[in-house]
Coordinates of C-alpha atoms and ligand atoms in Angstrom, one line a residue:
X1 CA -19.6 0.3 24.4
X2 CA -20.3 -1.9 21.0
X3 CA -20.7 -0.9 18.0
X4 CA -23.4 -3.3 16.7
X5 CA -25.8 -3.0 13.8
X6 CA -27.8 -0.1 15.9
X7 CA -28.2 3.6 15.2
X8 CA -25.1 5.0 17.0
X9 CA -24.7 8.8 17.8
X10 CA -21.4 10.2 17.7
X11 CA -20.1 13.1 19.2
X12 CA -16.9 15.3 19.1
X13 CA -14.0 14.1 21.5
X14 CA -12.6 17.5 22.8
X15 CA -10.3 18.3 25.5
X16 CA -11.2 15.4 27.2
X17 CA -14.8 15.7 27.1
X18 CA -17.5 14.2 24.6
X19 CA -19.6 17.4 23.2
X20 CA -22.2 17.8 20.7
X21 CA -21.5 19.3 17.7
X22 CA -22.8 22.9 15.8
X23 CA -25.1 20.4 13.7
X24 CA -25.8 17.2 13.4
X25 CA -25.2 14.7 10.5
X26 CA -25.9 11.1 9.6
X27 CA -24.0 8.1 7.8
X28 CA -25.8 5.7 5.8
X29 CA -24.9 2.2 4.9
X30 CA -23.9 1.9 1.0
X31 CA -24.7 -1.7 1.0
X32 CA -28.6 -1.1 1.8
X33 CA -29.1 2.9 1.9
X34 CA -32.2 2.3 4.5
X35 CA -29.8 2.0 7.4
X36 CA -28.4 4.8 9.2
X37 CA -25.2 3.8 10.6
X38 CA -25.0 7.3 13.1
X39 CA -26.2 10.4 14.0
X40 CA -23.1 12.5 14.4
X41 CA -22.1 15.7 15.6
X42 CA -20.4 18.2 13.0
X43 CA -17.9 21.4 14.3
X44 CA -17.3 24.7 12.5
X45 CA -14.9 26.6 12.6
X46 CA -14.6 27.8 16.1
X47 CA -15.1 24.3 17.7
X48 CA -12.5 22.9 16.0
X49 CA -10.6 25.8 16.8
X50 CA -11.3 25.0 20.7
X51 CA -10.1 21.6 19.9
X52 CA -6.7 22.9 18.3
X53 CA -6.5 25.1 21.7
X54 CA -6.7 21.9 23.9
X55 CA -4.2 20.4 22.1
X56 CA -1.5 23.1 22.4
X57 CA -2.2 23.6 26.0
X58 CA -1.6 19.4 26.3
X59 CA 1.4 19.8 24.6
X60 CA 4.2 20.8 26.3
X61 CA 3.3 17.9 29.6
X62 CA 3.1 15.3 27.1
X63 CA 5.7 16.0 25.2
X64 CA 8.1 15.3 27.8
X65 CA 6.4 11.9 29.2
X66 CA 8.6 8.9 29.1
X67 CA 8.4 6.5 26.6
X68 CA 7.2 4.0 28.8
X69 CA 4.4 6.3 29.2
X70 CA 3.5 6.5 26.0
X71 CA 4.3 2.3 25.4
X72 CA 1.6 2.1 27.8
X73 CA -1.0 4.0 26.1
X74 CA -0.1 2.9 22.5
X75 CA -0.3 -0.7 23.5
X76 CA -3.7 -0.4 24.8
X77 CA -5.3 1.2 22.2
X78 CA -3.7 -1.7 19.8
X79 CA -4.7 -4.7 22.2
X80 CA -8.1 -3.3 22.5
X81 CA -8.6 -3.1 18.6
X82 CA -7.6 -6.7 18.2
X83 CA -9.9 -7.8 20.8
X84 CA -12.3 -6.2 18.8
X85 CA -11.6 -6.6 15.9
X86 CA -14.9 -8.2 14.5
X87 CA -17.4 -5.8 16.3
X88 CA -15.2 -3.3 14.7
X89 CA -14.9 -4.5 11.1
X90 CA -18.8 -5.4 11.2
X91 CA -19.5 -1.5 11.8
X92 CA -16.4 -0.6 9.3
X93 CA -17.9 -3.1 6.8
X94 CA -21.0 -1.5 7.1
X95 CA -20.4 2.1 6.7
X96 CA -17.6 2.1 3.9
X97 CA -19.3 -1.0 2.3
X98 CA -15.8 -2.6 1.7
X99 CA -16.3 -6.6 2.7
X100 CA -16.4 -8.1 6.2
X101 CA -13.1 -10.3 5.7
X102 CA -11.3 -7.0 4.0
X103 CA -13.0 -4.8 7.1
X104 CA -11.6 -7.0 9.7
X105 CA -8.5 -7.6 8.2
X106 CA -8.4 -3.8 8.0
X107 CA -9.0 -3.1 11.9
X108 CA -6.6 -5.8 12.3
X109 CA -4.2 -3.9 10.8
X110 CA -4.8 -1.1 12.7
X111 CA -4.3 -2.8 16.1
X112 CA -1.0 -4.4 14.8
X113 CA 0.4 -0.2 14.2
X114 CA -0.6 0.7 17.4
X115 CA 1.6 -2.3 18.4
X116 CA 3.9 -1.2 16.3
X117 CA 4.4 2.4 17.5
X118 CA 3.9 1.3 21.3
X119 CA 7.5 -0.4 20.7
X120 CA 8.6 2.8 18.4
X121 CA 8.3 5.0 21.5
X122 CA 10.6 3.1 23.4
X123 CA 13.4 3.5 20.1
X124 CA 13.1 6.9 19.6
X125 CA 16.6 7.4 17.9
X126 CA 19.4 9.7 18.1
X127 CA 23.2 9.8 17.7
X128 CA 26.1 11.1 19.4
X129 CA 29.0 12.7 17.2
X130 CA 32.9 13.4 17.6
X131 CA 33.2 16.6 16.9
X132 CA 35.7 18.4 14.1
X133 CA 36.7 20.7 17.1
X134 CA 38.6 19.6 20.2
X135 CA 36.7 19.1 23.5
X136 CA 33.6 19.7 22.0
X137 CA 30.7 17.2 22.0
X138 CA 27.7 17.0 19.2
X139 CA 24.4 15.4 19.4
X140 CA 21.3 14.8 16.9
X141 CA 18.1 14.3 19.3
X142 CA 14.4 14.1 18.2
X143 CA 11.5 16.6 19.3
X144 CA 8.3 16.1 18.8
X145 CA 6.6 18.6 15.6
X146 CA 3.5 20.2 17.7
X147 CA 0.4 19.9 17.4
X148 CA -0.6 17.9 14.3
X149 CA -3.7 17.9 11.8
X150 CA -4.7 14.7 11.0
X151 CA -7.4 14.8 7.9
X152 CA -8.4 11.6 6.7
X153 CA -10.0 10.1 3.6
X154 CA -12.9 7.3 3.9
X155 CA -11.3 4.4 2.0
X156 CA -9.5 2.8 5.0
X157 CA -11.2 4.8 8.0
X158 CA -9.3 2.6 10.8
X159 CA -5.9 2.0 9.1
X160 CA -5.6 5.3 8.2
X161 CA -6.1 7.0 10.8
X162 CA -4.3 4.2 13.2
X163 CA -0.6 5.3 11.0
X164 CA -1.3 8.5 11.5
X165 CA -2.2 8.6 14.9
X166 CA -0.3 6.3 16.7
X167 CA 3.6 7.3 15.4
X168 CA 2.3 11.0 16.1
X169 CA 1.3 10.0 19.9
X170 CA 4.3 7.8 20.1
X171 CA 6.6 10.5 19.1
X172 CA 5.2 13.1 21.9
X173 CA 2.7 15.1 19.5
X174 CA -0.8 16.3 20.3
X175 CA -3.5 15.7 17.9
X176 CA -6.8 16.8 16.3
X177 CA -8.1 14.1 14.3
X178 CA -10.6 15.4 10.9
X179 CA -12.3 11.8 9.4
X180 CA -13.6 12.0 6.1
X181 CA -17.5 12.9 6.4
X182 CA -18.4 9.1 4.6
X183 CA -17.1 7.4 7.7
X184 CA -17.8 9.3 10.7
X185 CA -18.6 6.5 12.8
X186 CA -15.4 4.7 12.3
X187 CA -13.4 7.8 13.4
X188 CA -15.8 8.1 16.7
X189 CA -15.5 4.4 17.5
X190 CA -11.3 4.4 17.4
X191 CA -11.5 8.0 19.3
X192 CA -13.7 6.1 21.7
X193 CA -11.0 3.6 22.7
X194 CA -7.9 6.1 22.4
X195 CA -10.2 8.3 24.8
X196 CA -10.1 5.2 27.5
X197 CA -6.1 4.6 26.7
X198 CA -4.9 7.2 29.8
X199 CA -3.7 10.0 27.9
X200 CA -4.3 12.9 29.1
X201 CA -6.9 15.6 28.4
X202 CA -6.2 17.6 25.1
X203 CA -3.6 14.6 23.8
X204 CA -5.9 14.0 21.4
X205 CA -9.1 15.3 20.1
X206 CA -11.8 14.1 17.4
X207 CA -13.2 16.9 15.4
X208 CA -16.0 16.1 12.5
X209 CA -16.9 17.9 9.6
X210 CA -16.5 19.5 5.9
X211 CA -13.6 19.3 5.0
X212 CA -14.4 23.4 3.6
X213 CA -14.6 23.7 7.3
X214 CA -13.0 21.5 10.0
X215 CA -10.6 20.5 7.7
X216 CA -9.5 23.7 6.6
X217 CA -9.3 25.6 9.6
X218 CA -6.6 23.1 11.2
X219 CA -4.8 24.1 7.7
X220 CA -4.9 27.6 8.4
X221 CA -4.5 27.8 12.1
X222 CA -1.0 29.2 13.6
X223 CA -1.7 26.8 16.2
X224 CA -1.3 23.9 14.1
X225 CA 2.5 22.4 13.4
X226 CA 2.0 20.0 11.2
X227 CA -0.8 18.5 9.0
X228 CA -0.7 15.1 7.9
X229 CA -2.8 14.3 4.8
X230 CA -4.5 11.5 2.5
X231 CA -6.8 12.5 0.4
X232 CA -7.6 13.6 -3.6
X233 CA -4.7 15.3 -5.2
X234 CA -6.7 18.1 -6.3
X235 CA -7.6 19.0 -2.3
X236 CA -3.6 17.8 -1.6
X237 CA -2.7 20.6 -3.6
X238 CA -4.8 23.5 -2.0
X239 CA -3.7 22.4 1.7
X240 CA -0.1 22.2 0.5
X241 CA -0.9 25.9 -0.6
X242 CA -2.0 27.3 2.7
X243 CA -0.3 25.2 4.9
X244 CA 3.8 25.6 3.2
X245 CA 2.6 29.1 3.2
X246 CA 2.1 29.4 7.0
X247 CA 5.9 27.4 6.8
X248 CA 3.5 24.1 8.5
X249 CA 5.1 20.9 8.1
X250 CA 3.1 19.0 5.2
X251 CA 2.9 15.6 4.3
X252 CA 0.4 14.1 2.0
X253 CA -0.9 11.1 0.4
X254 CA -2.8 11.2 -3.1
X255 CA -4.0 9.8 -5.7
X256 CA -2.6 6.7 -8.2
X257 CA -3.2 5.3 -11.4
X258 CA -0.9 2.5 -10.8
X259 CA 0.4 0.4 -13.5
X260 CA 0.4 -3.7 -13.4
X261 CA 2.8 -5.1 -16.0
X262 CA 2.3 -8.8 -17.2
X263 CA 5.0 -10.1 -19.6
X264 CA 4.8 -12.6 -21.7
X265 CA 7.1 -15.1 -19.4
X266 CA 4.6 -15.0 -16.6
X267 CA 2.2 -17.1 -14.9
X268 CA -0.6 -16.2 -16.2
X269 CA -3.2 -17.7 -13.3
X270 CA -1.5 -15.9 -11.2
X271 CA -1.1 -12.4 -13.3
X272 CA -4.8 -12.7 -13.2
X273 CA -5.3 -12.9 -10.0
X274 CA -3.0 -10.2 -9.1
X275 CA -5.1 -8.0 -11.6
X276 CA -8.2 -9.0 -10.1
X277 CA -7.6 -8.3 -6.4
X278 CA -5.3 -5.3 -7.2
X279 CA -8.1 -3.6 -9.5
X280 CA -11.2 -4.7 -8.2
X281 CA -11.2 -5.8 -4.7
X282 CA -12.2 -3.3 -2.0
X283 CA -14.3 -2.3 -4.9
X284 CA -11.3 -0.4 -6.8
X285 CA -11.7 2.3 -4.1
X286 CA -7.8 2.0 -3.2
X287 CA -5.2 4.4 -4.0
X288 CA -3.0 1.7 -4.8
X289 CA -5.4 -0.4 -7.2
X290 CA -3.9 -1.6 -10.4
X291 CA -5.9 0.7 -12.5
X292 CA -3.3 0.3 -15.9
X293 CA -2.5 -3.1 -17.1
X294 CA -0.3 -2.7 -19.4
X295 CA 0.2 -6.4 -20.9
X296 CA 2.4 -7.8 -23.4
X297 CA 1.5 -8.6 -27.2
X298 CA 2.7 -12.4 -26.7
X299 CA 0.0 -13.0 -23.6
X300 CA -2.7 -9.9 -24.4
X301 CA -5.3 -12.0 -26.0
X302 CA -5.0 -14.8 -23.3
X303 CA -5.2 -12.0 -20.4
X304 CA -7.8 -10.3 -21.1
X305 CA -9.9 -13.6 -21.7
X306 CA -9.5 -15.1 -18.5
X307 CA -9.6 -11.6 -17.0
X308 CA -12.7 -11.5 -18.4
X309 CA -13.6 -15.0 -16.8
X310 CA -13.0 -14.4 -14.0
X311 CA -14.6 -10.6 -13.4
X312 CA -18.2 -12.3 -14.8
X313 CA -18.1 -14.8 -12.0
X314 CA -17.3 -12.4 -9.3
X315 CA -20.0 -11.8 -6.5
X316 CA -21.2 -8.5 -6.2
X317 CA -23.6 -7.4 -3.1
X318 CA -23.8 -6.9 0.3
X319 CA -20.9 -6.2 2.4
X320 CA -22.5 -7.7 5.6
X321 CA -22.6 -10.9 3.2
X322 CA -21.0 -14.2 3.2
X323 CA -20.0 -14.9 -0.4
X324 CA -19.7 -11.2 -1.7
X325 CA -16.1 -10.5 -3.5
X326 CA -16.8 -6.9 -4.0
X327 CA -18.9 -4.8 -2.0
X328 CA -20.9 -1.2 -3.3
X329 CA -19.7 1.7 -4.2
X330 CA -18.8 4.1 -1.2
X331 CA -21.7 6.3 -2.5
X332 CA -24.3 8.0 -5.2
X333 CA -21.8 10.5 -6.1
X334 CA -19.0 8.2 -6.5
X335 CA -21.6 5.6 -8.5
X336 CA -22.2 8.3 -10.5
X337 CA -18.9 9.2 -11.3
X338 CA -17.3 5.6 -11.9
X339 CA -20.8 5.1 -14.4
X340 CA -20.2 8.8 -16.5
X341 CA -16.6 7.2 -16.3
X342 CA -18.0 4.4 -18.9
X343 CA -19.0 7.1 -21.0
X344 CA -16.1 8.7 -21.6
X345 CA -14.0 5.9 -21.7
X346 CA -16.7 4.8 -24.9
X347 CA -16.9 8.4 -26.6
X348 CA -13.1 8.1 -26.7
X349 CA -12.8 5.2 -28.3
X350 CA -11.9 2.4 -25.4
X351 CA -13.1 -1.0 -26.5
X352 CA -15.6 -2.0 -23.5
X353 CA -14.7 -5.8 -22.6
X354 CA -17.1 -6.2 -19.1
X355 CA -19.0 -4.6 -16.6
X356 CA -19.5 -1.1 -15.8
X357 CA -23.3 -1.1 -15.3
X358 CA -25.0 -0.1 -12.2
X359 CA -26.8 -3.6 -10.5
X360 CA -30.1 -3.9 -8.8
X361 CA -29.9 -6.2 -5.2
X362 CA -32.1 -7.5 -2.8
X363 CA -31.2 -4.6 -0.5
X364 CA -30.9 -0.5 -2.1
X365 CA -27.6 0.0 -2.7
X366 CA -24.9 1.6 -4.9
X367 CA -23.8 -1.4 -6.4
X368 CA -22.2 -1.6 -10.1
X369 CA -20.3 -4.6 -11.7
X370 CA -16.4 -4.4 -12.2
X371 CA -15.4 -2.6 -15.6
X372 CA -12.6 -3.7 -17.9
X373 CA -11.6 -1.6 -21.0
X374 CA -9.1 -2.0 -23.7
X375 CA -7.7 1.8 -23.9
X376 CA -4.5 3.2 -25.9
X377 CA -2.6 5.3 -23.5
X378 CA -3.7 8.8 -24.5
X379 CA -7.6 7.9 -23.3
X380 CA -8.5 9.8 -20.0
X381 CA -9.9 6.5 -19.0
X382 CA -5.7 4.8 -18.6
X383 CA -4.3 8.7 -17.4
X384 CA -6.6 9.7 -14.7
X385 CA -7.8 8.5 -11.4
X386 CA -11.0 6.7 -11.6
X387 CA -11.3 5.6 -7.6
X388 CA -13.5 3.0 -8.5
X389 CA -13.5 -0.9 -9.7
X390 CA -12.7 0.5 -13.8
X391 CA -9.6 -0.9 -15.1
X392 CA -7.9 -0.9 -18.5
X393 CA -5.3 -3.1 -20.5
X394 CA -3.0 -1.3 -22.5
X395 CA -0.8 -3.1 -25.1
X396 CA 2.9 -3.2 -24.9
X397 CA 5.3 -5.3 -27.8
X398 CA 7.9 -6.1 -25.3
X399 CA 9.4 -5.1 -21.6
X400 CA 10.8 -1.7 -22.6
X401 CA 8.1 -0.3 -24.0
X402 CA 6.2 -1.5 -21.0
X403 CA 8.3 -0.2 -18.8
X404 CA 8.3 3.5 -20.9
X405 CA 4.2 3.2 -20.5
X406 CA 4.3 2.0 -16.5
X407 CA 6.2 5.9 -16.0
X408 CA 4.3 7.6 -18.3
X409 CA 1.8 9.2 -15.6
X410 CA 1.9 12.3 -13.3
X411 CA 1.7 9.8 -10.4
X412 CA 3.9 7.8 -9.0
X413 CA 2.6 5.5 -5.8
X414 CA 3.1 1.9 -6.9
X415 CA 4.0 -0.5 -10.2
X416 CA 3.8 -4.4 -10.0
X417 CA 5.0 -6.9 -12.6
X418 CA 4.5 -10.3 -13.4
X419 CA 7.1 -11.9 -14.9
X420 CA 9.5 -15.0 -14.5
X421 CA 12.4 -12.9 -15.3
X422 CA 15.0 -12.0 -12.7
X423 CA 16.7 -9.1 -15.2
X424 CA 13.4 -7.5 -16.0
X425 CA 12.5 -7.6 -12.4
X426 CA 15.6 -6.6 -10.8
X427 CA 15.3 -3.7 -13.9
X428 CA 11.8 -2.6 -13.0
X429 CA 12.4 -2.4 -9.4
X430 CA 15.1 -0.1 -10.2
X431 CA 13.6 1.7 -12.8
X432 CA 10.0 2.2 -11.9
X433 CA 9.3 6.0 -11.1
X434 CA 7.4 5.3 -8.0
X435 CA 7.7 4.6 -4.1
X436 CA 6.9 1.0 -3.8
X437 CA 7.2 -2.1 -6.7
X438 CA 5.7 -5.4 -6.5
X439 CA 7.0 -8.2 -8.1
X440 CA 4.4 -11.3 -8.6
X441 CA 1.9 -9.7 -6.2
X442 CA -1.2 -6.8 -6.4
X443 CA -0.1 -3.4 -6.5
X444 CA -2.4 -3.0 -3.3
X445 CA -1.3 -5.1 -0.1
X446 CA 1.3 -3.1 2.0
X447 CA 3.3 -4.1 5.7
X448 CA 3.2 -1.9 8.3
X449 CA 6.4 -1.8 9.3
X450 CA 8.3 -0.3 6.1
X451 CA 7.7 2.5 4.3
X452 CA 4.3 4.0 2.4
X453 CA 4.4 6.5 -0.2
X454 CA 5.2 7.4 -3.9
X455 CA 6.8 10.2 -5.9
X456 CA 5.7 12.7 -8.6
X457 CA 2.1 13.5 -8.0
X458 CA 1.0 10.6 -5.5
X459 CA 2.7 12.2 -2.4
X460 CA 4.9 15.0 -0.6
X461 CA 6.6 15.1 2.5
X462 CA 8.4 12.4 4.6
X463 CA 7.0 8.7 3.8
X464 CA 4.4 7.3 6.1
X465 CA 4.6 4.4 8.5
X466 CA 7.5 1.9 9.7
X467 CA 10.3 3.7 11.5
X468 CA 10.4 6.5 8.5
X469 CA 7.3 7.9 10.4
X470 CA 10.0 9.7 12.3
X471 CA 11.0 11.9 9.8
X472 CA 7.6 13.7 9.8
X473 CA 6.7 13.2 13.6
X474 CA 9.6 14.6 15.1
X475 CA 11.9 17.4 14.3
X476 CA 15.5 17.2 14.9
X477 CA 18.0 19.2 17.1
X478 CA 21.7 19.5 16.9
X479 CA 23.4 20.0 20.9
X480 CA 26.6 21.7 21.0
X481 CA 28.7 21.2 24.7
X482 CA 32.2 22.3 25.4
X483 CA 33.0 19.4 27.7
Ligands
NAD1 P1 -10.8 14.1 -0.4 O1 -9.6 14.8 -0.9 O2 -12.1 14.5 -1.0 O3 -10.9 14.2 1.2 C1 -9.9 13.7 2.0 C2 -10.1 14.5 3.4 O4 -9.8 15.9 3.2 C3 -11.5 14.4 3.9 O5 -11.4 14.3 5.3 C4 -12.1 15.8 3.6 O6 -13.1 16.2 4.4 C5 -10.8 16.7 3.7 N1 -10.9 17.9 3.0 C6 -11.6 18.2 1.9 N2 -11.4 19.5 1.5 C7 -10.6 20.0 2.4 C8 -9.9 21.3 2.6 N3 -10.2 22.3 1.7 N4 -9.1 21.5 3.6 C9 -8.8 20.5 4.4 N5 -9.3 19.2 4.3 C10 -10.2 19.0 3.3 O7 -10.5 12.5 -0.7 P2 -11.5 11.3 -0.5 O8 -12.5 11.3 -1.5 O9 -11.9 11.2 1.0 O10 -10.5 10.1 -0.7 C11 -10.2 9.6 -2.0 C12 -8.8 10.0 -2.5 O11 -7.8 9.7 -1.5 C13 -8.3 9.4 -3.7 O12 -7.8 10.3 -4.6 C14 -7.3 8.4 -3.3 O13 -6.3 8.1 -4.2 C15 -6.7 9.1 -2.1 N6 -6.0 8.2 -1.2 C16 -4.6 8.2 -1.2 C17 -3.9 7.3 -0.4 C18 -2.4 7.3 -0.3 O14 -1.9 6.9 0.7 N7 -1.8 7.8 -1.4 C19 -4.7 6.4 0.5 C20 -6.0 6.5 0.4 C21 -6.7 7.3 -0.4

């Protein structure tokens, strides 16, 4: 099968079996709104529920396969995403609207986890103990959770889905898999290859839908053991709700409004270019964008100029184009948004520097030009997630009050600086509320192989990815024998 520039028509990947769905949907391409990307089948209630069934009955044989079993599989889904990598991107680039280079470095990415957790089955760790008593032994092994919820968001629709997927196969759990509604197409083409890897029927299932719906049943089935989110904080908080309440295992992903500090001793080319691809690129629609720059009083002037610069001669258009930097906005509502966003950020008394106006193109799409605002840190506009190319510079007189302002947010995902100092850095790595710091680079631009995640509001629950994936995938048991 290839996912080229036709009309595809996706269908729900249960129990082994491809089946229609309770109604039928379409995707549309944000870069030029007259092309449907798919038809595709949505669930309710009851056929996601059949789905959650085929996955408990699957559980208990596949829990207990070998590793090498489970290498196998893991490997094959990976190898066949990197062979595909630009058929793959093409369709990703054209239903999300991010670029072509950032959608194929994307399903690049996801290949290389599915490597990644094809090796991770074969170290599934544990540890033998002495004992405080006498001729007793002690071990710590890992079990997989259950069966776990995946529900995804549309901003990275392979590499999202690949880290949740692939440690949750490797570690012997079954899955349903919910995309976001945006990016059907992109969770049908991945179930597509994971459905020729050999696993057997019911290991995994592809479910699409609301989120009202097929998303919140696997929240509020018994069945389920564990849901693993990445999403909005404000739908975070209701699945955290139903599903602690049920006593699921939770973990999930949200929201950021992550800070970029540039003091005065850095470079300033490249403090520009970090604030360019950390706010703007993928069209701001990251949860790790650089949303707050928060720049000090020595370098503010010169910043924001050749911020400025740069931002007017960036490309907007087509993601399917050659030259584009930043592609459209995900969608009308989201357009919509980001553009009463400029409002508000005006009304409250933001100085506008550039952008933030929607843009006509040769093709219908939801395109607008990258926004820059000079805000005081009580505006809306540097406190709250935008999800969108909209970025503000705050002023700070020197590192500590930088450092105060980089905290001063419910969430707590990422903070970069740019600086030339080894003491502030050292300093801000240590003192930076947050799960991951950047020194000289974007806020966005992650390994694979390490941990994902913040603090605060941004996340809860184990972190994601590298061999901390564990934590959430498995459960641990502690063995007593008198030998
Ligand atoms: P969203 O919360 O609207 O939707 C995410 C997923 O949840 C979708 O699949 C949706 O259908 C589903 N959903 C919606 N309501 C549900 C419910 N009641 N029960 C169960 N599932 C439900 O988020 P989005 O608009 O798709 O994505 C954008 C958000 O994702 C941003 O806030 C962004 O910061 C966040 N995000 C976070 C990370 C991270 O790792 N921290 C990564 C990417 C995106």
């Amino acid at each position: 099968m290839t996912f080229g520039a036709k009309l595809q028509t996706a269908r729900q990947y249960i129990n082994g079996r491809w089946e229609t769905g309770v109604t039928t949907g379409t995707s549309e391409n944000p870069s030029d709104t007259r092309d449907v990307v798919a038809e595709y089948a949505r669930a309710d209630r009851n056929q996601t529920e059949l789905a959650i069934r085929a996955a408990a009955e699957a559980l208990p044989h596949w829990s207990l396969s070998t590793p090498q079993r489970r290498f196998d599989v893991l490997d094959h889904i990976g190898g066949e995403i990197l062979a595909r990598k630009s058929e793959l991107g093409y369709l990703l680039a054209r239903e999300e609207g991010k670029t072509l280079p950032e959608a194929v470095a994307e399903v690049t990415r996801a290949g290389q986890i599915f490597k990644f957790f094809a090796g991770e089955a074969l170290r599934i760790p544990g540890e033998t103990l002495a004992s405080t008593r006498p001729g007793v032994q002690v071990d710590v092994t890992r079990e997989p959770v259950g069966v776990v919820g995946i529900i995804a968001p549309w901003n990275f629709p392979f590499a999202i889905p690949a880290w949740k997927i692939a440690p949750a196969l490797a570690y012997g759990n079954s899955v349903v898999f919910k995309p976001a509604e945006l990016v059907p197409t992109c969770g049908w083409a991945l179930a597509e290859i994971i459905s020729r890897s050999g696993l057997p029927a019911g290991v995994f299932n592809l479910v699409m839908g609301s989120g009202r719906e097929v998303g919140q049943a696997l929240v509020d089935s018994p069945r389920v053991n564990a849901i693993s989110f990445t999403g909005s904080s404000a739908t975070g908080e209701r699945i955290l709700q139903t599903a602690a309440a049920r006593r699921a295992k939770v973990q999930l992903e949200m929201g950021g409004k992550n800070p970029l500090v540039v003091l005065a001793d850095a470079d300033l080319d490249q403090a520009v270019d970090c604030a360019v691809q950390g706010a703007y690129f993928s069209t701001g629609q990251r949860c790790t964008a650089s949303s707050r720059l928060i720049v000090e009083a020595g370098v503010h002037d010169a910043f924001v100029s050749r911020l400025r610069q740069r931002m007017v001669n960036l490309k907007i258009g087509h993601a399917l184009e050659r030259d584009t930097a930043i592609g459209p906005v995900v969608d009308r509502s989201q357009l919509e948004q980001n553009l009463a966003w400029m409002e508000i950020a005006r009304a409250e008394g933001a100085e506008h520097v550039w952008g933030g106006a929607m843009l006509e193109s040769a093709t219908p799409g939801h395109y607008m030009s990258p926004a820059l605002f000079l805000a005081k840190p009580e505006h809306r506009v540097a406190r709250e997630e935008i999800f969108g190319p909209v970025a503000c510079v705050l002023r700070a007189d020197s590192y500590e009050p930088a450092l105060a302002l980089a905290n001063e947010t419910p969430f707590g995902l990422c903070a970069g600086i740019c600086t030339a100092s080894l003491k502030n850095a050292m300093h801000f790595k240590r003192h930076a509320d947050v799960g991951m710091t950047m020194v000289n680079l974007p806020t966005a631009g992650v390994d694979y192989h390490v941990p994902f995640g913040g603090r605060k509001w941004s996340s809860y629950g184990p972190r994601e990815q590298g061999r901390y994936a564990a934590e959430f995938y498995t459960t641990v048991k502690t063995g007593y024998m008198l030998a």
